[in-house]
Amino acid sequence: MSNKKSIESYNEPAGGWGALKALGEHLVEQGIAVKGATTLLRMNQPEGFDCPGCAWPDPKHTSSFEFCENGGKAIAWEATAKRCTPEFFAAHTVSELASWTDYELEMVGRLTHPMVYDQSSDHYVPISWEDAFATIGHHLSALPDPNMAEFYTSGRTSNEAAFLYQTFAREYGTNNFPDCSNMCHEATSVGLPMSIGVGKGTVLLDDFDKTDCILIFGQNPGTNSPRMMTTLRAASRRGVPIISFNPFRERALERFQAPQNPIEMASLTSTPISSRLHQVRVGGDIAVIKGMMKVLVEEDERAHAEDQIEILDWDFIRGHTVGIDGLAADVKATRWEDIESRSGLTREAITEAAHVYMKAERAILVFGMGLTQHRHGARNVQQLTNLCLLRGNIGKDGAGMCPVRGHSNVQGDRTVGITEVPAQDFLDRLERHFGFRPPSAHGHNVVTALEAMVRGDVRVFISMGGNIAAAIPDWRVTHQAFRNLSLTAHVSTKLNRSHLVHGREALILPCLGRSEIDVQATGPQSITVEDSMSMVHASTGMNQPASEHLKSEPAIIGGMARATLGSRSVVDWESLVNDYDKIRDAIEAVFPIFQGYNARIRVPGGFHLISTARERIWATPSAKANFLVYDGLCEDPDPKDDDVLWLTSVRSHDQYNTTLYSLSDRYRGVFGQRDVVFMSAEEIEKRGFTIGERVDLVAVSHDGVERVVRNFQLVAHAFPARSCAAYFPETNPLVPLEAHDPLSFTPSYKGIPIRLVRAESETRTA
């Protein structure tokens, strides 16, 4: 695949022939043109394996092609014929590899052997599994306090592995569970329970077939969850208004050509998706939401005065909520001039959107990380929930809140115990089942773990998947904290940045991929995952493992636990690893919501974990849904200086989280490069620059620390005033560690105040 640098105009719809061509190129590039195509036919099928990419749910009646372009790329990435062997590590020092790009590291291929860092030679060298486990056990056993260890989890981890992982760490003695959710949808997990008593969405996939209106905030489905496009296309074609709020005019929010539809493909036609696409300013969503609520509240008052049909659902509000008076007073007191200034939208545009929403009997409110990754991300989620509650759009078919999660089991990991703030009843059930007393003190999330590492209070970091060194903020500070650790150990499938930002001792532990056959003592095993709509289903790999030296994640966890806890453990780790049914029996015993777990996952499509809010049962202290007031309109503190721009980080179309499938971004017309910053042509000219010029991005902060990324090319793109965008994770160094939501601790990746400075060098380091 060519990585020739260019900026071009791309006018094709999302999906379509462009998607098929790109997927084919990726399969060929990974050396699996035939194997990859065969593998894809088993992905997201009842008897197959779950996509290792996004968490969008499977339909009840699957077709032969239940995969999207980016899901196919994820499989090409995992099932690649390329291998990262001991011979590769012998040929390259860690210092040399640290100078490679993230894309170059990923392209080396699948890890094949457990490796340990040799400081004297600056190489990773082979190590036996037994010695690797012994190394981890030695370091953990030597700590004077279990809370000096961190147990990180990626959202790719299965329910079975996540449950074993939290059991191991809690028997060891800590609740330190930083996980990838802390950096993406934690604002949902924290904000929603305060409003409606649950930290998950309230809709099922079938609700999209019944809805009258869809509102989308801060979500780019064409890149981050492309299978959602089939659902949106179907809604659009039956006349459902879809109103999108996003700084970019994302191609998939404009029009989509369904690769599975022969008529669209043959005729080169496409389906319009958004009936209106409003380019809200970076950090302006809360102003839009308040503006829409202001329209609803004030028009409802006029309707009452004129004895007309009510706009708000007063039967629902009186019967199921508290706090309406405070919310109504707040939105009525909010001035339109402030709403327009902060949102970047006109009063007329916001009013029009509110009218579409108020006319819909059933509406679904969709949101992504454009809402959550702000200084007030949890409050953003709560304000959107207020908008949902005003019309009674929770607890009825075709309506509800729909957070679009990232990794395919990030929600399931939390359900089975990956949390730093465990509920006491959960800990009590864990104790009753296994016989050890778990710790009750709250542990670390990602931000507080990093803060503890910076202070020197942490010595060991174990990572179950992911690429945390790339995903975290404030690299200058946080990377040094990793290098000061005694041990880092990463369970991984591919080489990534985190293996090169390591402790004094470091281990790479290669594991099976989602698409690979997992055989334990009792035979082939299946794992389970929970999608973003709380459906739990089985996943069974079909490919031979990339290496005979790979272990499954449960087997690796069991090995670490036995080496660390030894004879003092009361958990029968060997039995659990030998038969995953026994892990699921244990999950069911600790979490009654999984009643009949093993039987239910053997039914095609799996089963749904009940949402109390969907049943209009409110697990809040008030026993009602809560209207929660948020003062002001700013999602992030506003420096107000005219020369300050608001930067949002985005993912390219050839990217999933920190994984880069290429250096291109087809839908935005960027090819072979990622060191670009998107701004409107008017904003570029206003600030005295020219299109194509190179600039440094300098963070605006008040702690005296210079945070800068250098030599980015200015690319003209339709974008709101005082706003710009650049790629994640390249701009993560600009985010101070303290720049996070105080409720959820989610870093503010989508709201970074910066200044542009004309570049003086070709350096591109943070």
PDB file of C-alpha atoms in Angstrom, residues 514-761:
ATOM      1  CA  ARG A 514      -9.781 -13.103  18.826  1.00  0.00           C
ATOM      2  CA  SER A 515      -9.798 -15.022  15.522  1.00  0.00           C
ATOM      3  CA  GLU A 516      -7.523 -17.847  16.705  1.00  0.00           C
ATOM      4  CA  ILE A 517      -8.360 -21.287  18.084  1.00  0.00           C
ATOM      5  CA  ASP A 518      -8.010 -21.478  21.857  1.00  0.00           C
ATOM      6  CA  VAL A 519      -7.403 -25.051  23.102  1.00  0.00           C
ATOM      7  CA  GLN A 520      -7.062 -25.782  26.812  1.00  0.00           C
ATOM      8  CA  ALA A 521      -6.919 -29.049  28.765  1.00  0.00           C
ATOM      9  CA  THR A 522     -10.644 -29.757  28.272  1.00  0.00           C
ATOM     10  CA  GLY A 523     -10.589 -28.913  24.567  1.00  0.00           C
ATOM     11  CA  PRO A 524     -11.410 -25.878  22.362  1.00  0.00           C
ATOM     12  CA  GLN A 525     -12.756 -22.882  24.257  1.00  0.00           C
ATOM     13  CA  SER A 526     -15.053 -19.960  23.522  1.00  0.00           C
ATOM     14  CA  ILE A 527     -14.928 -16.562  25.170  1.00  0.00           C
ATOM     15  CA  THR A 528     -17.740 -14.027  25.552  1.00  0.00           C
ATOM     16  CA  VAL A 529     -18.094 -10.298  25.005  1.00  0.00           C
ATOM     17  CA  GLU A 530     -20.706  -7.635  25.711  1.00  0.00           C
ATOM     18  CA  ASP A 531     -21.507  -5.121  22.995  1.00  0.00           C
ATOM     19  CA  SER A 532     -22.460  -1.477  23.473  1.00  0.00           C
ATOM     20  CA  MET A 533     -26.143  -2.394  23.823  1.00  0.00           C
ATOM     21  CA  SER A 534     -25.540  -4.968  26.588  1.00  0.00           C
ATOM     22  CA  MET A 535     -25.926  -8.058  24.415  1.00  0.00           C
ATOM     23  CA  VAL A 536     -23.612 -10.874  25.568  1.00  0.00           C
ATOM     24  CA  HIS A 537     -22.600 -13.544  23.081  1.00  0.00           C
ATOM     25  CA  ALA A 538     -19.953 -16.186  22.468  1.00  0.00           C
ATOM     26  CA  SER A 539     -16.886 -15.824  20.272  1.00  0.00           C
ATOM     27  CA  THR A 540     -14.967 -18.834  18.932  1.00  0.00           C
ATOM     28  CA  GLY A 541     -11.752 -18.479  16.933  1.00  0.00           C
ATOM     29  CA  MET A 542     -11.114 -20.458  13.751  1.00  0.00           C
ATOM     30  CA  ASN A 543      -7.526 -19.750  12.674  1.00  0.00           C
ATOM     31  CA  GLN A 544      -4.451 -21.608  13.804  1.00  0.00           C
ATOM     32  CA  PRO A 545      -2.439 -19.495  16.296  1.00  0.00           C
ATOM     33  CA  ALA A 546       0.286 -17.282  14.851  1.00  0.00           C
ATOM     34  CA  SER A 547       2.831 -19.206  16.925  1.00  0.00           C
ATOM     35  CA  GLU A 548       2.896 -22.374  19.003  1.00  0.00           C
ATOM     36  CA  HIS A 549       4.315 -20.260  21.834  1.00  0.00           C
ATOM     37  CA  LEU A 550       1.212 -18.105  22.281  1.00  0.00           C
ATOM     38  CA  LYS A 551      -1.024 -18.442  25.321  1.00  0.00           C
ATOM     39  CA  SER A 552      -4.591 -17.301  25.840  1.00  0.00           C
ATOM     40  CA  GLU A 553      -5.243 -14.329  28.102  1.00  0.00           C
ATOM     41  CA  PRO A 554      -6.888 -16.533  30.788  1.00  0.00           C
ATOM     42  CA  ALA A 555      -3.885 -18.873  30.711  1.00  0.00           C
ATOM     43  CA  ILE A 556      -1.482 -15.943  31.094  1.00  0.00           C
ATOM     44  CA  ILE A 557      -3.484 -14.571  34.023  1.00  0.00           C
ATOM     45  CA  GLY A 558      -3.556 -17.981  35.658  1.00  0.00           C
ATOM     46  CA  GLY A 559       0.208 -18.281  35.240  1.00  0.00           C
ATOM     47  CA  MET A 560       0.811 -14.866  36.803  1.00  0.00           C
ATOM     48  CA  ALA A 561      -1.550 -15.655  39.691  1.00  0.00           C
ATOM     49  CA  ARG A 562       0.054 -19.002  40.527  1.00  0.00           C
ATOM     50  CA  ALA A 563       3.565 -17.511  40.372  1.00  0.00           C
ATOM     51  CA  THR A 564       2.576 -14.567  42.590  1.00  0.00           C
ATOM     52  CA  LEU A 565       0.181 -16.062  45.127  1.00  0.00           C
ATOM     53  CA  GLY A 566       1.443 -19.634  45.277  1.00  0.00           C
ATOM     54  CA  SER A 567      -0.027 -21.868  47.932  1.00  0.00           C
ATOM     55  CA  ARG A 568      -1.746 -18.990  49.745  1.00  0.00           C
ATOM     56  CA  SER A 569      -4.254 -18.618  46.904  1.00  0.00           C
ATOM     57  CA  VAL A 570      -7.685 -20.073  47.574  1.00  0.00           C
ATOM     58  CA  VAL A 571      -8.607 -19.928  43.873  1.00  0.00           C
ATOM     59  CA  ASP A 572      -8.270 -23.055  41.736  1.00  0.00           C
ATOM     60  CA  TRP A 573      -6.565 -21.273  38.857  1.00  0.00           C
ATOM     61  CA  GLU A 574      -5.714 -24.424  36.944  1.00  0.00           C
ATOM     62  CA  SER A 575      -9.296 -25.634  36.888  1.00  0.00           C
ATOM     63  CA  LEU A 576     -10.593 -22.256  35.707  1.00  0.00           C
ATOM     64  CA  VAL A 577      -8.035 -21.977  32.916  1.00  0.00           C
ATOM     65  CA  ASN A 578      -8.665 -25.551  31.782  1.00  0.00           C
ATOM     66  CA  ASP A 579     -12.392 -24.966  31.269  1.00  0.00           C
ATOM     67  CA  TYR A 580     -13.843 -21.522  30.545  1.00  0.00           C
ATOM     68  CA  ASP A 581     -17.327 -22.800  31.439  1.00  0.00           C
ATOM     69  CA  LYS A 582     -16.101 -22.803  35.036  1.00  0.00           C
ATOM     70  CA  ILE A 583     -15.037 -19.167  34.718  1.00  0.00           C
ATOM     71  CA  ARG A 584     -18.538 -18.330  33.521  1.00  0.00           C
ATOM     72  CA  ASP A 585     -20.021 -20.308  36.410  1.00  0.00           C
ATOM     73  CA  ALA A 586     -17.957 -18.134  38.750  1.00  0.00           C
ATOM     74  CA  ILE A 587     -19.065 -14.947  36.977  1.00  0.00           C
ATOM     75  CA  GLU A 588     -22.682 -16.047  37.388  1.00  0.00           C
ATOM     76  CA  ALA A 589     -22.126 -16.721  41.102  1.00  0.00           C
ATOM     77  CA  VAL A 590     -20.622 -13.275  41.669  1.00  0.00           C
ATOM     78  CA  PHE A 591     -22.906 -11.373  39.258  1.00  0.00           C
ATOM     79  CA  PRO A 592     -26.467 -12.786  39.358  1.00  0.00           C
ATOM     80  CA  ILE A 593     -27.351 -10.756  36.268  1.00  0.00           C
ATOM     81  CA  PHE A 594     -25.538 -13.542  34.339  1.00  0.00           C
ATOM     82  CA  GLN A 595     -28.018 -16.195  35.473  1.00  0.00           C
ATOM     83  CA  GLY A 596     -27.855 -19.251  33.204  1.00  0.00           C
ATOM     84  CA  TYR A 597     -24.684 -17.876  31.589  1.00  0.00           C
ATOM     85  CA  ASN A 598     -23.353 -21.029  29.931  1.00  0.00           C
ATOM     86  CA  ALA A 599     -26.719 -22.128  28.608  1.00  0.00           C
ATOM     87  CA  ARG A 600     -27.654 -18.683  27.318  1.00  0.00           C
ATOM     88  CA  ILE A 601     -24.460 -18.082  25.315  1.00  0.00           C
ATOM     89  CA  ARG A 602     -25.076 -21.335  23.459  1.00  0.00           C
ATOM     90  CA  VAL A 603     -28.190 -19.783  21.939  1.00  0.00           C
ATOM     91  CA  PRO A 604     -27.277 -17.971  18.691  1.00  0.00           C
ATOM     92  CA  GLY A 605     -27.112 -14.241  19.325  1.00  0.00           C
ATOM     93  CA  GLY A 606     -26.603 -14.615  23.062  1.00  0.00           C
ATOM     94  CA  PHE A 607     -28.665 -12.687  25.607  1.00  0.00           C
ATOM     95  CA  HIS A 608     -29.367  -9.187  26.874  1.00  0.00           C
ATOM     96  CA  LEU A 609     -28.264  -7.891  30.266  1.00  0.00           C
ATOM     97  CA  ILE A 610     -31.243  -6.023  31.639  1.00  0.00           C
ATOM     98  CA  SER A 611     -31.056  -2.251  31.992  1.00  0.00           C
ATOM     99  CA  THR A 612     -33.143  -0.970  34.894  1.00  0.00           C
ATOM    100  CA  ALA A 613     -33.546   2.429  33.259  1.00  0.00           C
ATOM    101  CA  ARG A 614     -34.946   0.758  30.155  1.00  0.00           C
ATOM    102  CA  GLU A 615     -37.665  -0.627  32.432  1.00  0.00           C
ATOM    103  CA  ARG A 616     -38.140   2.808  34.037  1.00  0.00           C
ATOM    104  CA  ILE A 617     -36.725   1.556  37.310  1.00  0.00           C
ATOM    105  CA  TRP A 618     -34.400   4.266  38.556  1.00  0.00           C
ATOM    106  CA  ALA A 619     -31.490   2.990  40.674  1.00  0.00           C
ATOM    107  CA  THR A 620     -30.721   6.447  42.056  1.00  0.00           C
ATOM    108  CA  PRO A 621     -30.890   7.759  45.633  1.00  0.00           C
ATOM    109  CA  SER A 622     -34.103   9.589  44.724  1.00  0.00           C
ATOM    110  CA  ALA A 623     -35.534   6.460  43.060  1.00  0.00           C
ATOM    111  CA  LYS A 624     -36.314   8.787  40.147  1.00  0.00           C
ATOM    112  CA  ALA A 625     -34.501   9.997  37.058  1.00  0.00           C
ATOM    113  CA  ASN A 626     -32.745  13.254  37.908  1.00  0.00           C
ATOM    114  CA  PHE A 627     -32.691  16.484  35.922  1.00  0.00           C
ATOM    115  CA  LEU A 628     -29.222  17.818  36.745  1.00  0.00           C
ATOM    116  CA  VAL A 629     -28.353  21.481  36.272  1.00  0.00           C
ATOM    117  CA  TYR A 630     -25.014  22.538  34.825  1.00  0.00           C
ATOM    118  CA  ASP A 631     -24.012  26.170  35.265  1.00  0.00           C
ATOM    119  CA  GLY A 632     -22.696  27.867  32.167  1.00  0.00           C
ATOM    120  CA  LEU A 633     -22.024  26.720  28.635  1.00  0.00           C
ATOM    121  CA  CYS A 634     -18.337  25.780  28.538  1.00  0.00           C
ATOM    122  CA  GLU A 635     -17.308  22.161  28.214  1.00  0.00           C
ATOM    123  CA  ASP A 636     -13.732  23.265  28.917  1.00  0.00           C
ATOM    124  CA  PRO A 637     -12.264  26.311  30.716  1.00  0.00           C
ATOM    125  CA  ASP A 638     -12.149  29.118  28.140  1.00  0.00           C
ATOM    126  CA  PRO A 639      -8.916  31.205  28.024  1.00  0.00           C
ATOM    127  CA  LYS A 640     -10.880  33.776  25.962  1.00  0.00           C
ATOM    128  CA  ASP A 641      -7.685  35.048  24.291  1.00  0.00           C
ATOM    129  CA  ASP A 642      -8.356  35.748  20.625  1.00  0.00           C
ATOM    130  CA  ASP A 643      -5.194  33.940  19.543  1.00  0.00           C
ATOM    131  CA  VAL A 644      -6.177  30.699  21.324  1.00  0.00           C
ATOM    132  CA  LEU A 645      -7.577  27.902  19.182  1.00  0.00           C
ATOM    133  CA  TRP A 646      -9.563  24.930  20.449  1.00  0.00           C
ATOM    134  CA  LEU A 647      -7.977  21.726  19.187  1.00  0.00           C
ATOM    135  CA  THR A 648      -9.856  18.443  19.058  1.00  0.00           C
ATOM    136  CA  SER A 649      -8.032  15.183  18.494  1.00  0.00           C
ATOM    137  CA  VAL A 650      -9.487  12.808  15.898  1.00  0.00           C
ATOM    138  CA  ARG A 651      -8.783   9.383  14.465  1.00  0.00           C
ATOM    139  CA  SER A 652      -8.024   8.867  10.807  1.00  0.00           C
ATOM    140  CA  HIS A 653     -10.106   6.527   8.709  1.00  0.00           C
ATOM    141  CA  ASP A 654      -7.201   4.056   8.593  1.00  0.00           C
ATOM    142  CA  GLN A 655      -6.941   3.872  12.368  1.00  0.00           C
ATOM    143  CA  TYR A 656      -8.608   2.154  15.298  1.00  0.00           C
ATOM    144  CA  ASN A 657      -7.773   3.692  18.664  1.00  0.00           C
ATOM    145  CA  THR A 658      -3.942   3.756  18.687  1.00  0.00           C
ATOM    146  CA  THR A 659      -3.615   1.133  15.918  1.00  0.00           C
ATOM    147  CA  LEU A 660      -2.621   2.568  12.536  1.00  0.00           C
ATOM    148  CA  TYR A 661      -3.523   0.560   9.452  1.00  0.00           C
ATOM    149  CA  SER A 662      -1.811   3.098   7.187  1.00  0.00           C
ATOM    150  CA  LEU A 663      -0.698   6.731   7.255  1.00  0.00           C
ATOM    151  CA  SER A 664      -3.709   7.877   5.225  1.00  0.00           C
ATOM    152  CA  ASP A 665      -7.158   9.291   5.944  1.00  0.00           C
ATOM    153  CA  ARG A 666      -9.150   8.734   2.774  1.00  0.00           C
ATOM    154  CA  TYR A 667     -12.351  10.566   3.672  1.00  0.00           C
ATOM    155  CA  ARG A 668     -10.462  13.738   4.612  1.00  0.00           C
ATOM    156  CA  GLY A 669      -8.144  13.549   1.591  1.00  0.00           C
ATOM    157  CA  VAL A 670      -4.920  13.047   3.549  1.00  0.00           C
ATOM    158  CA  PHE A 671      -2.529  10.436   2.185  1.00  0.00           C
ATOM    159  CA  GLY A 672       0.800   9.117   3.452  1.00  0.00           C
ATOM    160  CA  GLN A 673       1.067  11.461   6.438  1.00  0.00           C
ATOM    161  CA  ARG A 674      -0.380  12.302   9.833  1.00  0.00           C
ATOM    162  CA  ASP A 675       1.496  15.479  10.829  1.00  0.00           C
ATOM    163  CA  VAL A 676      -1.338  17.771   9.743  1.00  0.00           C
ATOM    164  CA  VAL A 677      -3.713  20.210  11.440  1.00  0.00           C
ATOM    165  CA  PHE A 678      -7.159  20.920   9.974  1.00  0.00           C
ATOM    166  CA  MET A 679      -8.517  24.493   9.968  1.00  0.00           C
ATOM    167  CA  SER A 680     -10.797  26.517   7.794  1.00  0.00           C
ATOM    168  CA  ALA A 681      -9.112  28.547   5.059  1.00  0.00           C
ATOM    169  CA  GLU A 682     -10.563  31.691   6.642  1.00  0.00           C
ATOM    170  CA  GLU A 683      -9.062  30.866  10.045  1.00  0.00           C
ATOM    171  CA  ILE A 684      -5.671  30.113   8.500  1.00  0.00           C
ATOM    172  CA  GLU A 685      -5.641  33.452   6.701  1.00  0.00           C
ATOM    173  CA  LYS A 686      -6.971  35.337   9.738  1.00  0.00           C
ATOM    174  CA  ARG A 687      -4.020  34.127  11.793  1.00  0.00           C
ATOM    175  CA  GLY A 688      -1.448  35.169   9.220  1.00  0.00           C
ATOM    176  CA  PHE A 689      -0.578  31.748   7.861  1.00  0.00           C
ATOM    177  CA  THR A 690      -0.905  30.154   4.443  1.00  0.00           C
ATOM    178  CA  ILE A 691      -2.376  26.798   3.470  1.00  0.00           C
ATOM    179  CA  GLY A 692       0.336  24.127   3.493  1.00  0.00           C
ATOM    180  CA  GLU A 693       2.601  26.077   5.841  1.00  0.00           C
ATOM    181  CA  ARG A 694       4.282  24.239   8.727  1.00  0.00           C
ATOM    182  CA  VAL A 695       3.430  25.243  12.299  1.00  0.00           C
ATOM    183  CA  ASP A 696       4.119  24.147  15.856  1.00  0.00           C
ATOM    184  CA  LEU A 697       1.171  23.498  18.164  1.00  0.00           C
ATOM    185  CA  VAL A 698       1.821  24.936  21.632  1.00  0.00           C
ATOM    186  CA  ALA A 699      -0.507  24.050  24.502  1.00  0.00           C
ATOM    187  CA  VAL A 700      -1.924  26.842  26.656  1.00  0.00           C
ATOM    188  CA  SER A 701      -1.384  25.877  30.307  1.00  0.00           C
ATOM    189  CA  HIS A 702      -0.480  27.556  33.558  1.00  0.00           C
ATOM    190  CA  ASP A 703       2.001  25.172  35.191  1.00  0.00           C
ATOM    191  CA  GLY A 704       5.107  26.517  33.460  1.00  0.00           C
ATOM    192  CA  VAL A 705       5.656  23.325  31.448  1.00  0.00           C
ATOM    193  CA  GLU A 706       6.126  23.710  27.696  1.00  0.00           C
ATOM    194  CA  ARG A 707       4.021  21.248  25.758  1.00  0.00           C
ATOM    195  CA  VAL A 708       4.473  21.390  22.007  1.00  0.00           C
ATOM    196  CA  VAL A 709       4.284  19.183  18.925  1.00  0.00           C
ATOM    197  CA  ARG A 710       6.223  20.463  15.973  1.00  0.00           C
ATOM    198  CA  ASN A 711       6.145  20.870  12.239  1.00  0.00           C
ATOM    199  CA  PHE A 712       2.509  20.173  11.413  1.00  0.00           C
ATOM    200  CA  GLN A 713       1.154  21.094   7.975  1.00  0.00           C
ATOM    201  CA  LEU A 714      -1.868  23.395   7.792  1.00  0.00           C
ATOM    202  CA  VAL A 715      -4.627  21.723   5.785  1.00  0.00           C
ATOM    203  CA  ALA A 716      -7.677  23.736   4.741  1.00  0.00           C
ATOM    204  CA  HIS A 717     -10.882  21.977   5.701  1.00  0.00           C
ATOM    205  CA  ALA A 718     -14.403  23.188   6.397  1.00  0.00           C
ATOM    206  CA  PHE A 719     -14.277  23.749  10.144  1.00  0.00           C
ATOM    207  CA  PRO A 720     -15.833  26.123  12.703  1.00  0.00           C
ATOM    208  CA  ALA A 721     -14.196  29.372  13.778  1.00  0.00           C
ATOM    209  CA  ARG A 722     -11.564  29.287  16.535  1.00  0.00           C
ATOM    210  CA  SER A 723     -11.388  25.515  16.136  1.00  0.00           C
ATOM    211  CA  CYS A 724      -8.937  23.055  14.637  1.00  0.00           C
ATOM    212  CA  ALA A 725      -8.255  19.321  14.631  1.00  0.00           C
ATOM    213  CA  ALA A 726      -5.269  16.978  14.501  1.00  0.00           C
ATOM    214  CA  TYR A 727      -4.719  13.283  14.963  1.00  0.00           C
ATOM    215  CA  PHE A 728      -4.744  11.207  18.122  1.00  0.00           C
ATOM    216  CA  PRO A 729      -2.368  10.098  19.622  1.00  0.00           C
ATOM    217  CA  GLU A 730       0.135  12.515  18.080  1.00  0.00           C
ATOM    218  CA  THR A 731      -1.415  15.455  19.940  1.00  0.00           C
ATOM    219  CA  ASN A 732      -1.643  13.693  23.334  1.00  0.00           C
ATOM    220  CA  PRO A 733       1.587  15.384  24.516  1.00  0.00           C
ATOM    221  CA  LEU A 734      -0.346  18.678  24.490  1.00  0.00           C
ATOM    222  CA  VAL A 735      -2.809  17.536  27.183  1.00  0.00           C
ATOM    223  CA  PRO A 736      -1.592  18.212  30.747  1.00  0.00           C
ATOM    224  CA  LEU A 737      -2.175  15.356  33.140  1.00  0.00           C
ATOM    225  CA  GLU A 738      -4.347  17.666  35.234  1.00  0.00           C
ATOM    226  CA  ALA A 739      -6.590  18.491  32.242  1.00  0.00           C
ATOM    227  CA  HIS A 740      -9.358  16.014  32.977  1.00  0.00           C
ATOM    228  CA  ASP A 741     -12.972  15.836  34.053  1.00  0.00           C
ATOM    229  CA  PRO A 742     -13.079  16.072  37.873  1.00  0.00           C
ATOM    230  CA  LEU A 743     -15.995  13.617  38.026  1.00  0.00           C
ATOM    231  CA  SER A 744     -14.830  10.888  35.647  1.00  0.00           C
ATOM    232  CA  PHE A 745     -11.094  11.717  35.306  1.00  0.00           C
ATOM    233  CA  THR A 746     -11.452  11.461  31.516  1.00  0.00           C
ATOM    234  CA  PRO A 747      -8.622  13.425  29.831  1.00  0.00           C
ATOM    235  CA  SER A 748      -9.760  16.382  27.739  1.00  0.00           C
ATOM    236  CA  TYR A 749      -8.481  15.101  24.396  1.00  0.00           C
ATOM    237  CA  LYS A 750     -11.363  16.784  22.558  1.00  0.00           C
ATOM    238  CA  GLY A 751     -10.811  20.240  24.048  1.00  0.00           C
ATOM    239  CA  ILE A 752      -7.175  21.392  24.001  1.00  0.00           C
ATOM    240  CA  PRO A 753      -6.416  25.138  24.050  1.00  0.00           C
ATOM    241  CA  ILE A 754      -3.411  25.846  21.825  1.00  0.00           C
ATOM    242  CA  ARG A 755      -1.554  28.571  19.971  1.00  0.00           C
ATOM    243  CA  LEU A 756       0.028  28.204  16.553  1.00  0.00           C
ATOM    244  CA  VAL A 757       3.638  29.217  16.042  1.00  0.00           C
ATOM    245  CA  ARG A 758       5.406  29.235  12.695  1.00  0.00           C
ATOM    246  CA  ALA A 759       7.693  26.180  12.574  1.00  0.00           C
ATOM    247  CA  GLU A 760      11.418  26.855  12.549  1.00  0.00           C
ATOM    248  CA  SER A 761      12.741  23.305  12.258  1.00  0.00           C
TER     249      SER A 761
END
